[in-house]
PDB file of C-alpha atoms and ligand atoms in Angstrom:
ATOM      1  CA  MET A  23     -19.342  -2.417  -2.105  1.00 94.00           C
ATOM      2  CA  PHE A  24     -16.310   0.416  -2.058  1.00 97.00           C
ATOM      3  CA  THR A  25     -13.721   0.330   0.268  1.00 98.00           C
ATOM      4  CA  ILE A  26     -12.302   3.903  -0.313  1.00 98.00           C
ATOM      5  CA  GLY A  27      -9.900   5.467   2.427  1.00 98.00           C
ATOM      6  CA  CYS A  28      -5.898   7.469   2.808  1.00 98.00           C
ATOM      7  CA  HIS A  29      -3.145   7.344   4.748  1.00 98.00           C
ATOM      8  CA  LEU A  30      -4.311   8.899   8.382  1.00 98.00           C
ATOM      9  CA  SER A  31      -1.796   9.059  11.628  1.00 96.00           C
ATOM     10  CA  ILE A  32      -1.996   5.919  14.449  1.00 96.00           C
ATOM     11  CA  ALA A  33      -0.599   9.649  16.860  1.00 94.00           C
ATOM     12  CA  LYS A  34      -4.106   9.221  19.029  1.00 96.00           C
ATOM     13  CA  GLY A  35      -4.694   5.619  18.453  1.00 97.00           C
ATOM     14  CA  PHE A  36      -6.034   3.108  16.415  1.00 98.00           C
ATOM     15  CA  ALA A  37      -9.363   4.361  18.065  1.00 98.00           C
ATOM     16  CA  ALA A  38      -9.036   7.940  16.216  1.00 98.00           C
ATOM     17  CA  ALA A  39      -7.819   7.061  13.609  1.00 98.00           C
ATOM     18  CA  ALA A  40     -10.816   4.910  12.612  1.00 98.00           C
ATOM     19  CA  ARG A  41     -13.071   7.525  14.155  1.00 98.00           C
ATOM     20  CA  ASP A  42     -11.343  10.138  11.367  1.00 98.00           C
ATOM     21  CA  ALA A  43     -11.829   7.977   8.595  1.00 98.00           C
ATOM     22  CA  ALA A  44     -15.258   7.776   9.182  1.00 98.00           C
ATOM     23  CA  SER A  45     -15.182  10.871   9.984  1.00 98.00           C
ATOM     24  CA  ILE A  46     -14.514  11.910   6.510  1.00 98.00           C
ATOM     25  CA  GLY A  47     -16.433   9.625   4.330  1.00 98.00           C
ATOM     26  CA  ALA A  48     -13.812   6.310   5.004  1.00 98.00           C
ATOM     27  CA  ASN A  49     -15.090   3.238   5.656  1.00 98.00           C
ATOM     28  CA  THR A  50     -10.911   1.820   5.119  1.00 98.00           C
ATOM     29  CA  PHE A  51      -7.330   3.906   5.929  1.00 98.00           C
ATOM     30  CA  GLN A  52      -3.553   3.114   5.873  1.00 98.00           C
ATOM     31  CA  PHE A  53      -1.543   3.515   8.406  1.00 98.00           C
ATOM     32  CA  PHE A  54       2.244   3.705   9.512  1.00 96.00           C
ATOM     33  CA  THR A  55       3.278   0.943  11.707  1.00 95.00           C
ATOM     34  CA  ARG A  56       5.853   3.289  13.580  1.00 92.00           C
ATOM     35  CA  ASN A  57       8.340   6.685  12.772  1.00 85.00           C
ATOM     36  CA  PRO A  58       7.973   6.628   8.905  1.00 76.00           C
ATOM     37  CA  ARG A  59      11.560   6.726   8.934  1.00 79.00           C
ATOM     38  CA  GLY A  60      12.155   3.255  11.566  1.00 71.00           C
ATOM     39  CA  GLY A  61      12.952   3.715  15.216  1.00 78.00           C
ATOM     40  CA  LYS A  62      11.007   1.936  17.980  1.00 85.00           C
ATOM     41  CA  ALA A  63       6.391   1.157  17.890  1.00 88.00           C
ATOM     42  CA  LYS A  64       4.716   2.786  19.679  1.00 88.00           C
ATOM     43  CA  GLU A  65       3.904   0.044  22.354  1.00 92.00           C
ATOM     44  CA  LEU A  66       0.283  -1.258  21.321  1.00 95.00           C
ATOM     45  CA  ASN A  67      -2.687  -0.064  23.810  1.00 96.00           C
ATOM     46  CA  SER A  68      -5.414  -3.073  25.025  1.00 97.00           C
ATOM     47  CA  SER A  69      -7.840  -0.342  25.714  1.00 98.00           C
ATOM     48  CA  ASP A  70      -7.178   1.371  22.783  1.00 98.00           C
ATOM     49  CA  LEU A  71      -7.606  -1.339  20.934  1.00 98.00           C
ATOM     50  CA  GLN A  72     -10.978  -2.659  22.409  1.00 98.00           C
ATOM     51  CA  ALA A  73     -12.096   1.146  20.936  1.00 98.00           C
ATOM     52  CA  PHE A  74     -10.912   0.162  17.366  1.00 98.00           C
ATOM     53  CA  ALA A  75     -13.137  -2.470  17.527  1.00 98.00           C
ATOM     54  CA  ASP A  76     -15.700  -1.572  18.638  1.00 98.00           C
ATOM     55  CA  VAL A  77     -15.518   1.791  15.920  1.00 98.00           C
ATOM     56  CA  CYS A  78     -14.546  -0.389  13.407  1.00 98.00           C
ATOM     57  CA  GLU A  79     -18.528  -2.803  14.201  1.00 98.00           C
ATOM     58  CA  SER A  80     -20.479   0.788  13.899  1.00 98.00           C
ATOM     59  CA  GLU A  81     -18.376   1.975  11.542  1.00 98.00           C
ATOM     60  CA  GLY A  82     -18.288  -0.660   9.060  1.00 97.00           C
ATOM     61  CA  ILE A  83     -14.550  -0.488   8.395  1.00 98.00           C
ATOM     62  CA  THR A  84     -13.723  -4.273   7.851  1.00 98.00           C
ATOM     63  CA  ARG A  85     -10.026  -3.320   6.164  1.00 98.00           C
ATOM     64  CA  ILE A  86      -6.945  -1.553   7.208  1.00 98.00           C
ATOM     65  CA  LEU A  87      -3.729  -0.837   5.356  1.00 98.00           C
ATOM     66  CA  ALA A  88      -0.604  -1.189   7.245  1.00 98.00           C
ATOM     67  CA  HIS A  89       3.030   0.452   6.030  1.00 98.00           C
ATOM     68  CA  ALA A  90       6.003  -0.209   6.811  1.00 97.00           C
ATOM     69  CA  PRO A  91       8.598   2.287   6.835  1.00 95.00           C
ATOM     70  CA  TYR A  92      10.406   3.636   4.339  1.00 91.00           C
ATOM     71  CA  THR A  93      13.437   3.722   5.239  1.00 91.00           C
ATOM     72  CA  LEU A  94      13.766  -0.126   5.630  1.00 95.00           C
ATOM     73  CA  ASN A  95      15.776  -1.853   2.763  1.00 97.00           C
ATOM     74  CA  PRO A  96      16.022  -5.641   3.095  1.00 98.00           C
ATOM     75  CA  SER A  97      18.357  -5.587  -0.243  1.00 98.00           C
ATOM     76  CA  SER A  98      21.347  -2.756   1.611  1.00 97.00           C
ATOM     77  CA  ASN A  99      24.110  -3.747   0.851  1.00 96.00           C
ATOM     78  CA  LYS A 100      24.801  -2.761   4.895  1.00 97.00           C
ATOM     79  CA  SER A 101      24.114  -6.106   7.420  1.00 96.00           C
ATOM     80  CA  GLU A 102      23.014  -3.307  10.073  1.00 96.00           C
ATOM     81  CA  THR A 103      20.473  -1.996   7.822  1.00 96.00           C
ATOM     82  CA  CYS A 104      19.627  -6.008   6.892  1.00 97.00           C
ATOM     83  CA  GLN A 105      18.862  -6.755  10.699  1.00 96.00           C
ATOM     84  CA  PHE A 106      16.679  -3.794  11.561  1.00 95.00           C
ATOM     85  CA  ALA A 107      14.529  -4.479   8.197  1.00 97.00           C
ATOM     86  CA  LEU A 108      14.047  -8.032   9.891  1.00 97.00           C
ATOM     87  CA  GLN A 109      13.269  -7.524  13.394  1.00 96.00           C
ATOM     88  CA  THR A 110      10.991  -5.093  12.862  1.00 96.00           C
ATOM     89  CA  LEU A 111       8.764  -6.599   9.831  1.00 98.00           C
ATOM     90  CA  ALA A 112       9.024  -9.488  11.843  1.00 98.00           C
ATOM     91  CA  ASP A 113       8.117  -7.234  14.438  1.00 97.00           C
ATOM     92  CA  ASP A 114       4.864  -5.488  12.795  1.00 97.00           C
ATOM     93  CA  LEU A 115       3.249  -8.582  11.648  1.00 98.00           C
ATOM     94  CA  ARG A 116       3.551  -9.812  15.106  1.00 98.00           C
ATOM     95  CA  ARG A 117       1.918  -6.435  16.295  1.00 97.00           C
ATOM     96  CA  MET A 118      -1.035  -6.397  13.165  1.00 98.00           C
ATOM     97  CA  GLU A 119      -2.597  -9.981  14.684  1.00 98.00           C
ATOM     98  CA  HIS A 120      -3.067  -8.125  17.641  1.00 97.00           C
ATOM     99  CA  ILE A 121      -4.523  -4.460  16.328  1.00 98.00           C
ATOM    100  CA  MET A 122      -6.921  -6.890  14.014  1.00 98.00           C
ATOM    101  CA  PRO A 123      -5.719 -10.001  12.345  1.00 98.00           C
ATOM    102  CA  GLY A 124      -6.269 -10.517   8.412  1.00 98.00           C
ATOM    103  CA  GLN A 125      -5.238  -7.627   6.960  1.00 98.00           C
ATOM    104  CA  LEU A 126      -2.511  -6.300   5.227  1.00 99.00           C
ATOM    105  CA  TYR A 127       0.837  -5.206   5.580  1.00 98.00           C
ATOM    106  CA  ASN A 128       2.284  -2.802   2.522  1.00 98.00           C
ATOM    107  CA  MET A 129       6.921  -2.634   2.256  1.00 98.00           C
ATOM    108  CA  HIS A 130       8.382  -0.979  -0.525  1.00 98.00           C
ATOM    109  CA  PRO A 131      10.392  -4.204  -1.493  1.00 98.00           C
ATOM    110  CA  GLY A 132      14.162  -2.232  -1.119  1.00 98.00           C
ATOM    111  CA  SER A 133      16.572   0.106  -2.960  1.00 97.00           C
ATOM    112  CA  HIS A 134      19.537  -2.250  -5.075  1.00 97.00           C
ATOM    113  CA  VAL A 135      21.990   0.887  -3.879  1.00 96.00           C
ATOM    114  CA  GLY A 136      24.489  -0.208  -6.868  1.00 95.00           C
ATOM    115  CA  GLN A 137      24.835  -3.727  -6.417  1.00 96.00           C
ATOM    116  CA  GLY A 138      22.117  -4.839  -9.158  1.00 96.00           C
ATOM    117  CA  ALA A 139      18.490  -5.303  -8.956  1.00 96.00           C
ATOM    118  CA  GLY A 140      18.853  -9.329  -8.604  1.00 96.00           C
ATOM    119  CA  VAL A 141      21.137  -9.617  -5.613  1.00 97.00           C
ATOM    120  CA  ALA A 142      18.450  -6.983  -3.985  1.00 97.00           C
ATOM    121  CA  ILE A 143      15.081  -9.256  -5.496  1.00 98.00           C
ATOM    122  CA  ASP A 144      17.260 -12.843  -3.348  1.00 98.00           C
ATOM    123  CA  LYS A 145      18.002 -10.631  -0.692  1.00 98.00           C
ATOM    124  CA  ILE A 146      14.324  -8.899  -0.419  1.00 98.00           C
ATOM    125  CA  ALA A 147      12.735 -12.729  -1.465  1.00 98.00           C
ATOM    126  CA  GLU A 148      15.014 -14.310   1.695  1.00 98.00           C
ATOM    127  CA  ALA A 149      14.061 -11.539   4.127  1.00 98.00           C
ATOM    128  CA  LEU A 150      10.187 -12.389   3.738  1.00 98.00           C
ATOM    129  CA  ASN A 151      11.432 -15.799   3.850  1.00 98.00           C
ATOM    130  CA  THR A 152      12.590 -15.441   7.805  1.00 98.00           C
ATOM    131  CA  VAL A 153       9.649 -13.184   8.845  1.00 98.00           C
ATOM    132  CA  LEU A 154       6.236 -15.203   6.867  1.00 98.00           C
ATOM    133  CA  GLU A 155       5.432 -17.341   9.424  1.00 98.00           C
ATOM    134  CA  PRO A 156       2.665 -20.158   8.101  1.00 98.00           C
ATOM    135  CA  GLN A 157       0.570 -19.630  11.128  1.00 98.00           C
ATOM    136  CA  GLN A 158      -0.020 -15.007   9.896  1.00 98.00           C
ATOM    137  CA  THR A 159      -3.483 -14.073   8.993  1.00 98.00           C
ATOM    138  CA  THR A 160      -2.174 -10.492   7.490  1.00 98.00           C
ATOM    139  CA  THR A 161      -0.838 -10.602   3.634  1.00 98.00           C
ATOM    140  CA  LEU A 162       2.127  -8.989   3.280  1.00 98.00           C
ATOM    141  CA  LEU A 163       2.124  -6.842  -0.019  1.00 99.00           C
ATOM    142  CA  LEU A 164       5.102  -5.181  -1.982  1.00 98.00           C
ATOM    143  CA  GLU A 165       3.932  -2.282  -3.542  1.00 98.00           C
ATOM    144  CA  THR A 166       4.889  -1.715  -7.232  1.00 98.00           C
ATOM    145  CA  MET A 167       7.278   1.246  -6.820  1.00 98.00           C
ATOM    146  CA  ALA A 168       8.762   4.582  -9.618  1.00 98.00           C
ATOM    147  CA  GLY A 169      11.888   3.429  -9.707  1.00 97.00           C
ATOM    148  CA  LYS A 170      13.405   6.873  -8.205  1.00 97.00           C
ATOM    149  CA  GLY A 171      16.815   6.135  -7.314  1.00 96.00           C
ATOM    150  CA  SER A 172      17.724   2.318  -6.619  1.00 97.00           C
ATOM    151  CA  GLU A 173      14.578   1.060  -6.108  1.00 97.00           C
ATOM    152  CA  VAL A 174      14.283  -2.281  -6.859  1.00 98.00           C
ATOM    153  CA  GLY A 175       9.553  -3.363  -8.016  1.00 98.00           C
ATOM    154  CA  CYS A 176       9.162  -0.825 -10.395  1.00 98.00           C
ATOM    155  CA  THR A 177       8.362  -3.402 -13.219  1.00 98.00           C
ATOM    156  CA  PHE A 178       6.259  -6.259 -12.344  1.00 98.00           C
ATOM    157  CA  GLU A 179       9.222  -8.695 -13.765  1.00 98.00           C
ATOM    158  CA  GLU A 180      10.995  -7.742 -10.433  1.00 98.00           C
ATOM    159  CA  LEU A 181       7.747  -8.136  -8.402  1.00 98.00           C
ATOM    160  CA  ALA A 182       7.111 -11.777  -9.806  1.00 98.00           C
ATOM    161  CA  ALA A 183      10.763 -12.398  -9.411  1.00 98.00           C
ATOM    162  CA  ILE A 184      10.435 -11.898  -5.435  1.00 98.00           C
ATOM    163  CA  ILE A 185       6.878 -13.592  -5.228  1.00 98.00           C
ATOM    164  CA  ASP A 186       8.461 -16.339  -7.343  1.00 98.00           C
ATOM    165  CA  CYS A 187      11.468 -17.233  -4.188  1.00 98.00           C
ATOM    166  CA  VAL A 188       9.138 -17.155  -1.493  1.00 98.00           C
ATOM    167  CA  GLN A 189       8.040 -20.471  -0.018  1.00 98.00           C
ATOM    168  CA  LEU A 190       5.506 -18.891   1.438  1.00 98.00           C
ATOM    169  CA  SER A 191       3.868 -16.924  -1.346  1.00 98.00           C
ATOM    170  CA  SER A 192       0.289 -17.204  -0.282  1.00 98.00           C
ATOM    171  CA  HIS A 193       0.683 -15.060   1.955  1.00 98.00           C
ATOM    172  CA  VAL A 194       2.202 -12.120   0.096  1.00 98.00           C
ATOM    173  CA  GLY A 195       0.391 -10.092  -2.700  1.00 98.00           C
ATOM    174  CA  VAL A 196       1.111  -6.946  -3.941  1.00 99.00           C
ATOM    175  CA  CYS A 197      -0.351  -3.295  -3.527  1.00 99.00           C
ATOM    176  CA  LEU A 198      -0.714  -1.153  -6.905  1.00 99.00           C
ATOM    177  CA  ASP A 199       0.579   2.867  -6.748  1.00 99.00           C
ATOM    178  CA  THR A 200      -1.003   4.573  -9.343  1.00 99.00           C
ATOM    179  CA  CYS A 201       1.852   7.427  -8.794  1.00 98.00           C
ATOM    180  CA  HIS A 202       4.727   4.667  -8.819  1.00 98.00           C
ATOM    181  CA  VAL A 203       3.059   2.621 -11.669  1.00 98.00           C
ATOM    182  CA  TRP A 204       2.882   5.220 -14.004  1.00 98.00           C
ATOM    183  CA  ASP A 205       6.358   7.357 -13.421  1.00 98.00           C
ATOM    184  CA  GLY A 206       7.711   3.455 -13.641  1.00 98.00           C
ATOM    185  CA  GLY A 207       6.362   3.750 -17.375  1.00 98.00           C
ATOM    186  CA  TYR A 208       2.856   1.699 -17.359  1.00 98.00           C
ATOM    187  CA  ASP A 209       0.608   4.103 -19.062  1.00 98.00           C
ATOM    188  CA  ILE A 210      -2.999   3.681 -16.832  1.00 98.00           C
ATOM    189  CA  SER A 211      -4.381   6.637 -18.477  1.00 98.00           C
ATOM    190  CA  GLN A 212      -4.296   5.259 -22.416  1.00 98.00           C
ATOM    191  CA  ASN A 213      -3.761   2.017 -21.168  1.00 98.00           C
ATOM    192  CA  LEU A 214      -5.305   0.485 -18.606  1.00 98.00           C
ATOM    193  CA  ALA A 215      -6.340  -2.688 -20.308  1.00 98.00           C
ATOM    194  CA  GLY A 216      -3.467  -3.099 -21.773  1.00 98.00           C
ATOM    195  CA  VAL A 217      -1.316  -2.844 -18.141  1.00 98.00           C
ATOM    196  CA  LEU A 218      -3.260  -4.750 -15.666  1.00 98.00           C
ATOM    197  CA  GLU A 219      -2.704  -7.624 -18.777  1.00 98.00           C
ATOM    198  CA  GLU A 220       0.259  -6.822 -19.281  1.00 98.00           C
ATOM    199  CA  PHE A 221       0.179  -7.560 -14.542  1.00 99.00           C
ATOM    200  CA  ASP A 222      -2.148 -10.276 -15.040  1.00 98.00           C
ATOM    201  CA  ARG A 223      -0.008 -12.210 -16.988  1.00 98.00           C
ATOM    202  CA  VAL A 224       3.449 -11.272 -15.150  1.00 98.00           C
ATOM    203  CA  ILE A 225       1.570 -11.701 -10.884  1.00 98.00           C
ATOM    204  CA  GLY A 226      -1.564 -12.829 -11.570  1.00 98.00           C
ATOM    205  CA  ILE A 227      -4.445 -10.359 -11.154  1.00 98.00           C
ATOM    206  CA  GLU A 228      -4.851 -12.502  -7.765  1.00 98.00           C
ATOM    207  CA  ARG A 229      -2.316 -11.173  -6.450  1.00 98.00           C
ATOM    208  CA  LEU A 230      -3.709  -7.787  -6.670  1.00 99.00           C
ATOM    209  CA  ARG A 231      -4.600  -7.274  -2.982  1.00 98.00           C
ATOM    210  CA  ALA A 232      -5.554  -3.142  -2.441  1.00 99.00           C
ATOM    211  CA  ILE A 233      -4.530   0.218  -4.568  1.00 99.00           C
ATOM    212  CA  HIS A 234      -2.719   3.773  -3.782  1.00 99.00           C
ATOM    213  CA  LEU A 235      -4.889   6.341  -5.746  1.00 98.00           C
ATOM    214  CA  ASN A 236      -2.906   8.776  -6.358  1.00 98.00           C
ATOM    215  CA  ASP A 237      -2.265  11.720  -9.235  1.00 98.00           C
ATOM    216  CA  SER A 238       1.524  11.869 -10.010  1.00 98.00           C
ATOM    217  CA  LYS A 239       3.278  15.317 -10.599  1.00 98.00           C
ATOM    218  CA  ASN A 240       5.856  14.665 -13.276  1.00 98.00           C
ATOM    219  CA  PRO A 241       4.652  12.217 -17.292  1.00 98.00           C
ATOM    220  CA  CYS A 242       4.821   8.044 -17.230  1.00 98.00           C
ATOM    221  CA  GLY A 243       8.211   6.372 -17.051  1.00 98.00           C
ATOM    222  CA  ALA A 244       9.967  10.265 -15.572  1.00 98.00           C
ATOM    223  CA  HIS A 245      10.961   7.600 -12.238  1.00 98.00           C
ATOM    224  CA  LYS A 246      10.449  10.020  -9.581  1.00 98.00           C
ATOM    225  CA  ASP A 247       7.577   9.339  -7.380  1.00 98.00           C
ATOM    226  CA  ARG A 248       5.808  12.608  -6.344  1.00 98.00           C
ATOM    227  CA  HIS A 249       2.193  12.881  -5.696  1.00 98.00           C
ATOM    228  CA  GLU A 250      -0.652  15.149  -7.017  1.00 98.00           C
ATOM    229  CA  LYS A 251      -4.017  15.431  -5.644  1.00 98.00           C
ATOM    230  CA  LEU A 252      -6.428  13.598  -7.992  1.00 98.00           C
ATOM    231  CA  GLY A 253      -6.887  15.769 -10.789  1.00 98.00           C
ATOM    232  CA  LEU A 254      -3.980  18.516 -11.199  1.00 98.00           C
ATOM    233  CA  GLY A 255      -1.333  15.883 -12.045  1.00 98.00           C
ATOM    234  CA  ARG A 256      -0.076  14.340 -14.980  1.00 98.00           C
ATOM    235  CA  ILE A 257      -2.854  11.074 -15.089  1.00 98.00           C
ATOM    236  CA  GLY A 258      -5.621  12.522 -14.149  1.00 98.00           C
ATOM    237  CA  PHE A 259      -8.951  12.599 -12.830  1.00 98.00           C
ATOM    238  CA  ASP A 260     -11.086  10.926 -15.857  1.00 97.00           C
ATOM    239  CA  ALA A 261      -7.918   8.307 -15.381  1.00 98.00           C
ATOM    240  CA  LEU A 262      -8.254   7.539 -11.987  1.00 98.00           C
ATOM    241  CA  VAL A 263     -11.486   7.460 -12.224  1.00 98.00           C
ATOM    242  CA  ALA A 264     -11.467   4.498 -14.164  1.00 98.00           C
ATOM    243  CA  VAL A 265      -8.810   2.770 -12.125  1.00 98.00           C
ATOM    244  CA  VAL A 266     -11.870   2.771  -9.255  1.00 98.00           C
ATOM    245  CA  ASN A 267     -14.269   1.398 -11.694  1.00 97.00           C
ATOM    246  CA  HIS A 268     -12.252  -1.184 -13.052  1.00 98.00           C
ATOM    247  CA  PRO A 269     -14.194  -4.371 -12.651  1.00 97.00           C
ATOM    248  CA  ALA A 270     -10.843  -6.452 -12.338  1.00 98.00           C
ATOM    249  CA  LEU A 271     -10.455  -3.462  -9.314  1.00 98.00           C
ATOM    250  CA  ARG A 272     -13.820  -2.508  -8.314  1.00 97.00           C
ATOM    251  CA  GLU A 273     -13.601  -4.869  -5.667  1.00 97.00           C
ATOM    252  CA  LEU A 274     -10.358  -3.880  -4.361  1.00 98.00           C
ATOM    253  CA  PRO A 275      -9.608  -1.358  -1.165  1.00 98.00           C
ATOM    254  CA  PHE A 276      -8.266   2.071  -2.643  1.00 99.00           C
ATOM    255  CA  PHE A 277      -6.191   4.541   0.504  1.00 99.00           C
ATOM    256  CA  LEU A 278      -5.135   8.167  -1.447  1.00 98.00           C
ATOM    257  CA  GLU A 279      -1.708   8.951  -0.184  1.00 98.00           C
ATOM    258  CA  THR A 280      -2.472  12.573  -2.074  1.00 98.00           C
ATOM    259  CA  PRO A 281      -0.811  15.504  -0.622  1.00 98.00           C
ATOM    260  CA  HIS A 282      -3.027  17.614   1.587  1.00 97.00           C
ATOM    261  CA  ASP A 283      -2.366  19.486   4.884  1.00 94.00           C
ATOM    262  CA  ASP A 284      -5.641  18.489   6.603  1.00 95.00           C
ATOM    263  CA  LEU A 285      -8.211  15.711   6.577  1.00 98.00           C
ATOM    264  CA  SER A 286     -11.567  17.651   4.375  1.00 98.00           C
ATOM    265  CA  GLY A 287      -9.090  17.555   1.471  1.00 98.00           C
ATOM    266  CA  TYR A 288      -9.452  14.158   1.806  1.00 98.00           C
ATOM    267  CA  ALA A 289     -12.673  14.014   2.208  1.00 98.00           C
ATOM    268  CA  ASP A 290     -13.439  15.869  -0.598  1.00 98.00           C
ATOM    269  CA  GLU A 291     -11.423  13.644  -2.733  1.00 98.00           C
ATOM    270  CA  ILE A 292     -13.289  10.989  -0.780  1.00 98.00           C
ATOM    271  CA  MET A 293     -16.773  13.055  -2.259  1.00 98.00           C
ATOM    272  CA  ARG A 294     -15.680  12.987  -5.418  1.00 98.00           C
ATOM    273  CA  LEU A 295     -14.666   9.186  -6.486  1.00 98.00           C
ATOM    274  CA  ARG A 296     -18.726   8.142  -4.459  1.00 97.00           C
ATOM    275  CA  ASN A 297     -19.909  10.431  -6.803  1.00 96.00           C
ATOM    276  CA  ALA A 298     -18.001   9.026  -9.579  1.00 97.00           C
ATOM    277  CA  ARG A 299     -18.760   5.959  -8.644  1.00 95.00           C
ATOM    278  CA  GLU A 300     -20.598   3.221 -10.739  1.00 86.00           C
ATOM    279  CA  HIS A 301     -23.484   1.594  -8.723  1.00 76.00           C
ATOM    280  CA  GLY A 302     -22.658  -2.225 -10.220  1.00 60.00           C
ATOM    281  CA  LEU A 303     -24.607  -4.563  -8.324  1.00 48.00           C
ATOM    282  CA  ASP A 304     -21.823  -5.200  -5.953  1.00 48.00           C
ATOM    283  CA  SER A 305     -22.712  -1.716  -5.060  1.00 44.00           C
TER     284      SER A 305
HETATM  285 FE1   FE B 416       4.768   2.928   0.415  1.00 62.89          FE
HETATM  286 FE1   FE B 417       1.961   4.062  -2.423  1.00 62.89          FE
HETATM  287 ZN1   ZN B 418       5.059   7.802  -3.027  1.00 62.89          ZN
END
């Protein structure tokens, strides 16, 4: 099955977001658990969640991806910031069990803010060891980062080092962002097979659970993190189509985080990807 969607707002509730997804030809979507800059999450509304379950059922939505606020930094040098990250992660993971069990929750690992990647890796792993619960059904994903500023997780080695220190690592996976790995120096345009081999060798391909599908405004290795619409950036449409068709990736859920002002831009990209998707035995 081709599981394709984009980032959507849940400002009008989860049921409305699922209807938005269906209206643009998507069968999955990503949402921020709360204001991306942090703050308190909106109270969950049980009638909205019931309506959400009904829309998902009728529209064939079986996969959703939550995204943590991107200001979270469990590897900060300030203890209040680390404390806030822990509280938010724990609260988000609890809420995920109510929103829809068995789903995915993605976070940016953190920034080392001058302490060095090694210190940050230990702090991030410690945070995960604090918030992960044995009985949780949600899989927490660490996103591959572009490496702007002091971001941790722009190499596969850094992500592997974090996961290696997590006790409940069966609850942990990776979300590969095509813009970020490209900006991080992995040439998925000329050498997708080689990059995936490296991912498998360093992290293990079975950890890969979701793809953020974005083009990049900048050349490979730029460490900038400026997303571009599919085909208008430096990765190119054909290389991104190769990602959605790759045998090791094609059953994963794909999420567009491309810069559009309205839903029609996403609808168009989803339609073009559906047309470019190769029809194998499983689709
Ligand atoms: Fe992200
Ligand atoms: Fe992303
Ligand atoms: Zn990004």
